[in-house]
Amino acid sequence: MDTQRRVTLDDVAAAAGVSKSAASKALNNRADVSAVTKERVLEACKDLGYVRPENALSRTYPAIAVVSDDLATAYTIEVLKGAATAALNTGVAIMTSYTPKPAPRDYPVPFEPEWFTLLKSTDYIGLIVLTSPLTHEQHLSAQRIGLPVVLIDPSGNQERGVASIGATNWNGGLEATEYLIGLGHERIAHIGGPRDSVPARERHQGYLSALQMHSLPTDDTLVSSGPFTYDNGLRQGRMLLSLPESKRPTAVFAASDTTALGFYEAVREAGLRIPEDFSVVGFDDTDMAGWAAPRLTTVRQPLFRMGQEAVRMIVDNHRGRPLLTTTPVRLSTRLVIRDSATAPR
């Protein structure tokens, strides 16, 4: 037998006990191959000393996994655009996924133990988690495999020693509310975000601080929480408009542009107008803020740059620079004034 014969993919498949097709899929990190099969194929490659051909598809960029709880929002798309741009400029690939509910049973989904095993077996250099909650056990799973994690606008209780990026949400909430106060509004409602969202809590605290600084009373009937969705803005808007006219707000600070546009619809349903009957300020400054009628005054947070910074932090870490885990990275917000707010009648 020729002991110098080059090891082939057929040899790897036979040693791993799988078909040649399955071995090829495993080496190309295909999603339709289980993590167990991939581990067996990689172990066979190591034992046999298999070297893939020079033109093999395995010669790819280092990869970063990006996981979000929703890939369909304007907010997420803008952050992903920033991450993809930074990845292109630094020679890194982006693998984007989300946390579906309910989760499929056929393949590992993000944050399951098998999913972390898959990342380890395919040499990802980092993980970016966008708004999704990450449990203590999931943080430990990432640490055990040596996978750097960067959170963007985290949900839930944030673990110590984990890098995170966000905007100056408190400042933005304060500036939005003070702008409405400066126009003469005293009854200002706040349609907030999820209770477990760190950015939502910070925006709410900015709203409360502005009221306190101007000696205005807080009214629990004017404050609500819920998902950053159009439907939540519509639902909360209907509730606010159902209040007796003397108890209604004259202005609303919404914790996201999408929520603000839901409130727009509630006002339209009631036969009222913005800003003549209600002034509205949003948060995010996504494209839809400029498309709204009237154009939405909103707090701009640098979503594109947040995605860029997350990729940069992981790439720098891969090149030997430690992640900043002692304090969150906070990028500045600013109020963008358009047409949706004016002085009360």
Short mmCIF file of C-alpha atoms in Angstrom, two decimals:
data_model
loop_
_atom_site.label_atom_id
_atom_site.label_comp_id
_atom_site.label_asym_id
_atom_site.label_seq_id
_atom_site.Cartn_x
_atom_site.Cartn_y
_atom_site.Cartn_z
CA MET A 1 0.00 0.00 0.00
CA ASP A 2 1.24 3.47 -0.80
CA THR A 3 1.77 5.05 2.64
CA GLN A 4 2.33 8.44 1.00
CA ARG A 5 -1.13 8.49 -0.60
CA ARG A 6 -2.95 11.74 0.07
CA VAL A 7 -5.87 11.44 2.47
CA THR A 8 -9.12 12.13 0.64
CA LEU A 9 -12.58 13.20 1.65
CA ASP A 10 -13.70 9.59 1.12
CA ASP A 11 -11.23 8.51 3.81
CA VAL A 12 -12.56 11.15 6.20
CA ALA A 13 -16.16 10.10 5.56
CA ALA A 14 -15.33 6.43 6.14
CA ALA A 15 -13.46 7.19 9.39
CA ALA A 16 -16.33 9.35 10.66
CA GLY A 17 -18.94 6.77 9.63
CA VAL A 18 -20.87 9.19 7.41
CA SER A 19 -21.45 9.66 3.70
CA LYS A 20 -19.08 11.70 1.60
CA SER A 21 -21.86 14.25 1.08
CA ALA A 22 -22.40 14.60 4.83
CA ALA A 23 -18.65 15.02 5.39
CA SER A 24 -18.50 17.76 2.77
CA LYS A 25 -21.48 19.55 4.29
CA ALA A 26 -19.94 19.32 7.74
CA LEU A 27 -16.66 20.85 6.56
CA ASN A 28 -18.55 23.65 4.83
CA ASN A 29 -20.55 24.39 8.01
CA ARG A 30 -23.90 23.65 6.41
CA ALA A 31 -26.92 24.15 8.64
CA ASP A 32 -28.50 20.84 7.58
CA VAL A 33 -25.82 18.78 9.39
CA SER A 34 -26.01 18.12 13.12
CA ALA A 35 -23.35 19.35 15.53
CA VAL A 36 -22.51 15.74 16.44
CA THR A 37 -21.79 14.87 12.80
CA LYS A 38 -19.62 17.96 12.42
CA GLU A 39 -17.60 17.02 15.49
CA ARG A 40 -17.05 13.48 14.20
CA VAL A 41 -15.93 14.74 10.79
CA LEU A 42 -13.56 17.31 12.32
CA GLU A 43 -12.10 14.66 14.62
CA ALA A 44 -11.56 12.33 11.65
CA CYS A 45 -9.79 15.13 9.77
CA LYS A 46 -7.51 15.66 12.74
CA ASP A 47 -6.73 11.95 13.18
CA LEU A 48 -6.03 11.37 9.49
CA GLY A 49 -4.20 14.62 8.88
CA TYR A 50 -6.62 15.59 6.14
CA VAL A 51 -5.74 18.81 4.30
CA ARG A 52 -8.41 20.32 2.12
CA PRO A 53 -7.55 21.34 -1.47
CA GLU A 54 -6.30 24.87 -2.01
CA ASN A 55 -9.48 25.85 -3.83
CA ALA A 56 -11.76 24.44 -1.16
CA LEU A 57 -14.65 26.53 0.06
CA SER A 58 -13.28 26.20 3.58
CA ARG A 59 -10.83 29.00 2.87
CA THR A 60 -13.21 31.62 4.24
CA TYR A 61 -13.15 34.70 6.42
CA PRO A 62 -13.15 34.44 10.21
CA ALA A 63 -16.79 34.56 11.30
CA ILE A 64 -18.83 36.44 13.92
CA ALA A 65 -22.28 35.19 14.97
CA VAL A 66 -24.98 37.86 15.33
CA VAL A 67 -28.22 36.90 17.09
CA SER A 68 -31.32 39.09 17.47
CA ASP A 69 -34.80 38.50 18.84
CA ASP A 70 -36.27 39.99 15.64
CA LEU A 71 -34.76 40.53 12.20
CA ALA A 72 -37.73 42.39 10.70
CA THR A 73 -37.57 45.77 12.46
CA ALA A 74 -36.07 48.96 11.07
CA TYR A 75 -33.99 49.19 14.26
CA THR A 76 -32.42 45.75 13.72
CA ILE A 77 -31.80 46.31 10.03
CA GLU A 78 -29.90 49.53 10.72
CA VAL A 79 -27.69 47.86 13.35
CA LEU A 80 -27.01 44.92 11.01
CA LYS A 81 -26.07 47.32 8.20
CA GLY A 82 -23.41 48.80 10.47
CA ALA A 83 -22.14 45.36 11.50
CA ALA A 84 -22.03 44.11 7.91
CA THR A 85 -20.16 47.22 6.76
CA ALA A 86 -17.55 46.86 9.50
CA ALA A 87 -17.21 43.14 8.76
CA LEU A 88 -16.59 43.84 5.07
CA ASN A 89 -13.94 46.42 5.93
CA THR A 90 -12.10 44.11 8.34
CA GLY A 91 -12.22 40.83 6.39
CA VAL A 92 -14.75 39.12 8.64
CA ALA A 93 -17.91 37.18 7.77
CA ILE A 94 -21.22 37.68 9.59
CA MET A 95 -23.60 34.80 10.38
CA THR A 96 -27.00 36.23 11.32
CA SER A 97 -29.64 34.33 13.23
CA TYR A 98 -32.55 34.99 15.56
CA THR A 99 -34.27 33.39 18.53
CA PRO A 100 -37.53 31.98 17.14
CA LYS A 101 -40.59 31.24 19.27
CA PRO A 102 -41.39 28.40 19.20
CA ALA A 103 -37.95 27.05 18.38
CA PRO A 104 -37.63 24.29 15.74
CA ARG A 105 -36.62 20.87 17.00
CA ASP A 106 -34.57 19.64 14.03
CA TYR A 107 -31.49 21.84 14.43
CA PRO A 108 -29.82 23.64 17.32
CA VAL A 109 -31.05 27.18 17.79
CA PRO A 110 -29.10 30.11 19.29
CA PHE A 111 -28.04 29.80 22.93
CA GLU A 112 -28.79 26.06 23.23
CA PRO A 113 -25.78 23.97 24.42
CA GLU A 114 -25.54 22.27 21.00
CA TRP A 115 -25.44 25.66 19.32
CA PHE A 116 -22.43 26.77 21.37
CA THR A 117 -20.77 23.44 20.51
CA LEU A 118 -21.36 24.19 16.84
CA LEU A 119 -19.72 27.63 17.18
CA LYS A 120 -16.72 26.06 18.90
CA SER A 121 -16.31 23.40 16.21
CA THR A 122 -16.33 26.00 13.43
CA ASP A 123 -13.98 28.52 15.09
CA TYR A 124 -16.16 31.60 15.39
CA ILE A 125 -14.22 34.53 16.82
CA GLY A 126 -17.11 36.20 18.64
CA LEU A 127 -20.81 36.57 19.32
CA ILE A 128 -22.95 39.74 19.08
CA VAL A 129 -26.31 39.57 20.86
CA LEU A 130 -28.80 42.23 19.77
CA THR A 131 -31.59 42.96 22.30
CA SER A 132 -32.06 39.24 23.09
CA PRO A 133 -31.76 38.14 26.74
CA LEU A 134 -28.81 35.94 27.63
CA THR A 135 -28.99 33.90 30.84
CA HIS A 136 -26.20 33.31 33.32
CA GLU A 137 -25.85 29.72 32.09
CA GLN A 138 -25.60 30.89 28.49
CA HIS A 139 -22.89 33.37 29.42
CA LEU A 140 -21.00 30.52 31.08
CA SER A 141 -21.37 28.38 27.94
CA ALA A 142 -19.76 31.14 25.88
CA GLN A 143 -16.97 31.56 28.44
CA ARG A 144 -16.24 27.83 28.52
CA ILE A 145 -15.55 27.74 24.80
CA GLY A 146 -13.60 31.00 24.90
CA LEU A 147 -16.13 32.91 22.80
CA PRO A 148 -16.08 36.73 23.31
CA VAL A 149 -19.58 38.22 23.64
CA VAL A 150 -20.75 41.78 22.97
CA LEU A 151 -24.30 42.79 23.87
CA ILE A 152 -26.17 45.56 22.04
CA ASP A 153 -29.09 47.10 23.98
CA PRO A 154 -29.30 44.11 26.33
CA SER A 155 -32.46 42.69 27.85
CA GLY A 156 -32.77 41.12 31.27
CA ASN A 157 -30.22 41.34 34.05
CA GLN A 158 -26.84 42.12 32.55
CA GLU A 159 -23.98 39.91 33.70
CA ARG A 160 -20.89 41.56 35.15
CA GLY A 161 -17.79 41.26 33.05
CA VAL A 162 -19.67 41.20 29.72
CA ALA A 163 -19.05 43.86 27.08
CA SER A 164 -22.07 45.89 26.00
CA ILE A 165 -22.91 48.76 23.67
CA GLY A 166 -25.84 51.13 23.86
CA ALA A 167 -26.86 54.74 23.44
CA THR A 168 -27.14 57.47 26.05
CA ASN A 169 -30.76 56.48 26.62
CA TRP A 170 -31.25 58.45 29.83
CA ASN A 171 -30.00 61.61 28.16
CA GLY A 172 -32.25 60.97 25.17
CA GLY A 173 -35.33 60.45 27.34
CA LEU A 174 -34.51 63.61 29.27
CA GLU A 175 -33.98 65.70 26.12
CA ALA A 176 -37.19 64.45 24.47
CA THR A 177 -39.31 65.24 27.53
CA GLU A 178 -37.66 68.59 28.16
CA TYR A 179 -38.33 69.57 24.55
CA LEU A 180 -42.05 68.92 25.06
CA ILE A 181 -41.99 70.79 28.37
CA GLY A 182 -40.29 73.70 26.65
CA LEU A 183 -43.17 73.85 24.16
CA GLY A 184 -45.54 74.31 27.10
CA HIS A 185 -46.82 70.76 27.70
CA GLU A 186 -47.44 69.68 31.29
CA ARG A 187 -49.40 66.43 30.82
CA ILE A 188 -46.91 64.27 28.95
CA ALA A 189 -47.52 60.55 28.52
CA HIS A 190 -44.77 57.97 28.11
CA ILE A 191 -45.35 54.82 26.05
CA GLY A 192 -42.37 52.80 27.23
CA GLY A 193 -40.65 49.62 26.11
CA PRO A 194 -40.38 46.18 27.72
CA ARG A 195 -39.81 46.14 31.47
CA ASP A 196 -36.74 43.89 31.10
CA SER A 197 -35.10 46.14 28.50
CA VAL A 198 -32.16 48.15 29.83
CA PRO A 199 -32.59 50.93 27.20
CA ALA A 200 -36.35 51.16 27.91
CA ARG A 201 -35.74 51.56 31.64
CA GLU A 202 -33.12 54.24 31.02
CA ARG A 203 -35.43 56.21 28.70
CA HIS A 204 -38.19 56.02 31.30
CA GLN A 205 -35.82 57.32 33.96
CA GLY A 206 -34.87 60.23 31.70
CA TYR A 207 -38.56 61.05 31.26
CA LEU A 208 -39.16 61.00 35.04
CA SER A 209 -36.06 63.12 35.67
CA ALA A 210 -37.26 65.80 33.26
CA LEU A 211 -40.64 66.00 34.98
CA GLN A 212 -38.97 66.24 38.38
CA MET A 213 -36.49 68.88 37.26
CA HIS A 214 -39.38 71.07 36.08
CA SER A 215 -41.56 70.39 39.15
CA LEU A 216 -44.22 68.59 37.13
CA PRO A 217 -46.19 65.79 38.78
CA THR A 218 -46.01 62.19 37.59
CA ASP A 219 -49.23 60.42 36.70
CA ASP A 220 -49.18 56.62 36.54
CA THR A 221 -52.19 56.61 34.20
CA LEU A 222 -50.01 58.29 31.58
CA VAL A 223 -47.16 55.75 31.75
CA SER A 224 -47.18 52.28 30.17
CA SER A 225 -44.75 49.59 29.11
CA GLY A 226 -44.76 46.93 26.41
CA PRO A 227 -42.90 45.72 23.32
CA PHE A 228 -41.33 48.18 20.91
CA THR A 229 -44.09 47.53 18.38
CA TYR A 230 -46.67 49.37 16.30
CA ASP A 231 -49.47 47.34 17.88
CA ASN A 232 -48.38 48.34 21.38
CA GLY A 233 -48.32 52.02 20.40
CA LEU A 234 -51.79 51.65 18.89
CA ARG A 235 -53.15 49.85 21.95
CA GLN A 236 -51.66 52.29 24.45
CA GLY A 237 -52.77 55.22 22.31
CA ARG A 238 -56.37 54.02 22.37
CA MET A 239 -56.20 53.73 26.16
CA LEU A 240 -54.83 57.26 26.50
CA LEU A 241 -57.50 58.64 24.19
CA SER A 242 -60.21 56.88 26.18
CA LEU A 243 -59.39 58.99 29.24
CA PRO A 244 -61.68 61.93 30.08
CA GLU A 245 -60.57 64.95 28.10
CA SER A 246 -59.38 66.72 31.25
CA LYS A 247 -57.15 63.73 32.06
CA ARG A 248 -55.71 63.17 28.60
CA PRO A 249 -52.11 64.06 27.82
CA THR A 250 -51.35 66.82 25.37
CA ALA A 251 -48.07 65.19 24.35
CA VAL A 252 -46.53 61.72 24.16
CA PHE A 253 -42.94 60.57 24.40
CA ALA A 254 -42.75 57.10 22.81
CA ALA A 255 -39.78 54.84 23.54
CA SER A 256 -39.38 53.90 19.86
CA ASP A 257 -40.33 55.28 16.44
CA THR A 258 -42.43 52.19 15.73
CA THR A 259 -44.43 52.70 18.92
CA ALA A 260 -44.87 56.39 18.08
CA LEU A 261 -46.39 55.49 14.70
CA GLY A 262 -48.83 53.17 16.45
CA PHE A 263 -49.94 56.16 18.50
CA TYR A 264 -50.29 58.11 15.23
CA GLU A 265 -52.87 55.56 14.09
CA ALA A 266 -54.81 55.78 17.37
CA VAL A 267 -55.04 59.55 16.91
CA ARG A 268 -56.19 59.14 13.30
CA GLU A 269 -58.87 56.65 14.37
CA ALA A 270 -60.20 59.18 16.88
CA GLY A 271 -60.56 61.83 14.18
CA LEU A 272 -57.82 63.97 15.75
CA ARG A 273 -54.56 65.34 14.39
CA ILE A 274 -50.84 65.51 15.11
CA PRO A 275 -49.47 67.96 16.16
CA GLU A 276 -52.62 70.11 16.43
CA ASP A 277 -54.25 67.88 19.07
CA PHE A 278 -51.28 65.84 20.31
CA SER A 279 -47.55 66.36 20.10
CA VAL A 280 -45.39 63.26 19.68
CA VAL A 281 -41.67 62.53 20.09
CA GLY A 282 -40.16 59.12 19.29
CA PHE A 283 -36.83 57.41 19.79
CA ASP A 284 -34.40 55.79 17.26
CA ASP A 285 -34.63 58.01 14.14
CA THR A 286 -35.05 55.13 11.73
CA ASP A 287 -36.04 55.86 8.13
CA MET A 288 -39.72 55.64 9.00
CA ALA A 289 -39.43 58.77 11.16
CA GLY A 290 -38.82 60.83 8.03
CA TRP A 291 -41.50 58.97 6.06
CA ALA A 292 -44.25 59.57 8.63
CA ALA A 293 -46.92 62.19 8.07
CA PRO A 294 -46.26 64.50 9.78
CA ARG A 295 -42.55 63.77 9.93
CA LEU A 296 -41.66 62.49 13.39
CA THR A 297 -39.56 64.47 15.84
CA THR A 298 -37.39 61.84 17.51
CA VAL A 299 -34.23 61.07 19.44
CA ARG A 300 -31.54 59.79 17.11
CA GLN A 301 -29.42 56.95 18.42
CA PRO A 302 -26.43 55.86 16.29
CA LEU A 303 -27.72 52.39 15.35
CA PHE A 304 -25.37 51.97 12.37
CA ARG A 305 -22.37 52.86 14.50
CA MET A 306 -23.48 50.51 17.29
CA GLY A 307 -23.24 47.61 14.84
CA GLN A 308 -19.87 48.83 13.63
CA GLU A 309 -18.48 49.16 17.15
CA ALA A 310 -19.60 45.66 18.15
CA VAL A 311 -17.74 44.11 15.21
CA ARG A 312 -14.69 46.28 15.82
CA MET A 313 -14.52 45.21 19.47
CA ILE A 314 -14.59 41.52 18.55
CA VAL A 315 -12.05 41.89 15.74
CA ASP A 316 -9.72 43.86 18.05
CA ASN A 317 -10.10 41.14 20.66
CA HIS A 318 -9.23 38.50 18.06
CA ARG A 319 -6.07 40.49 17.34
CA GLY A 320 -5.05 40.56 21.01
CA ARG A 321 -6.81 43.58 22.50
CA PRO A 322 -8.96 42.80 25.59
CA LEU A 323 -12.68 43.55 25.47
CA LEU A 324 -13.88 46.48 27.56
CA THR A 325 -16.08 44.70 30.11
CA THR A 326 -15.90 46.99 33.15
CA THR A 327 -18.22 49.72 31.86
CA PRO A 328 -20.78 49.76 29.01
CA VAL A 329 -19.92 51.66 25.85
CA ARG A 330 -22.40 54.53 25.47
CA LEU A 331 -22.79 56.37 22.14
CA SER A 332 -24.35 59.83 22.09
CA THR A 333 -27.95 60.56 21.16
CA ARG A 334 -29.41 63.81 19.85
CA LEU A 335 -32.89 65.19 19.28
CA VAL A 336 -33.94 65.57 15.63
CA ILE A 337 -36.74 68.15 15.40
CA ARG A 338 -39.29 67.71 12.61
CA ASP A 339 -43.04 68.35 12.44
CA SER A 340 -44.82 66.22 15.06
CA ALA A 341 -44.67 68.53 18.08
CA THR A 342 -45.89 72.04 18.77
CA ALA A 343 -47.25 74.13 21.63
CA PRO A 344 -50.46 72.86 23.23
CA ARG A 345 -53.74 74.60 22.45
#
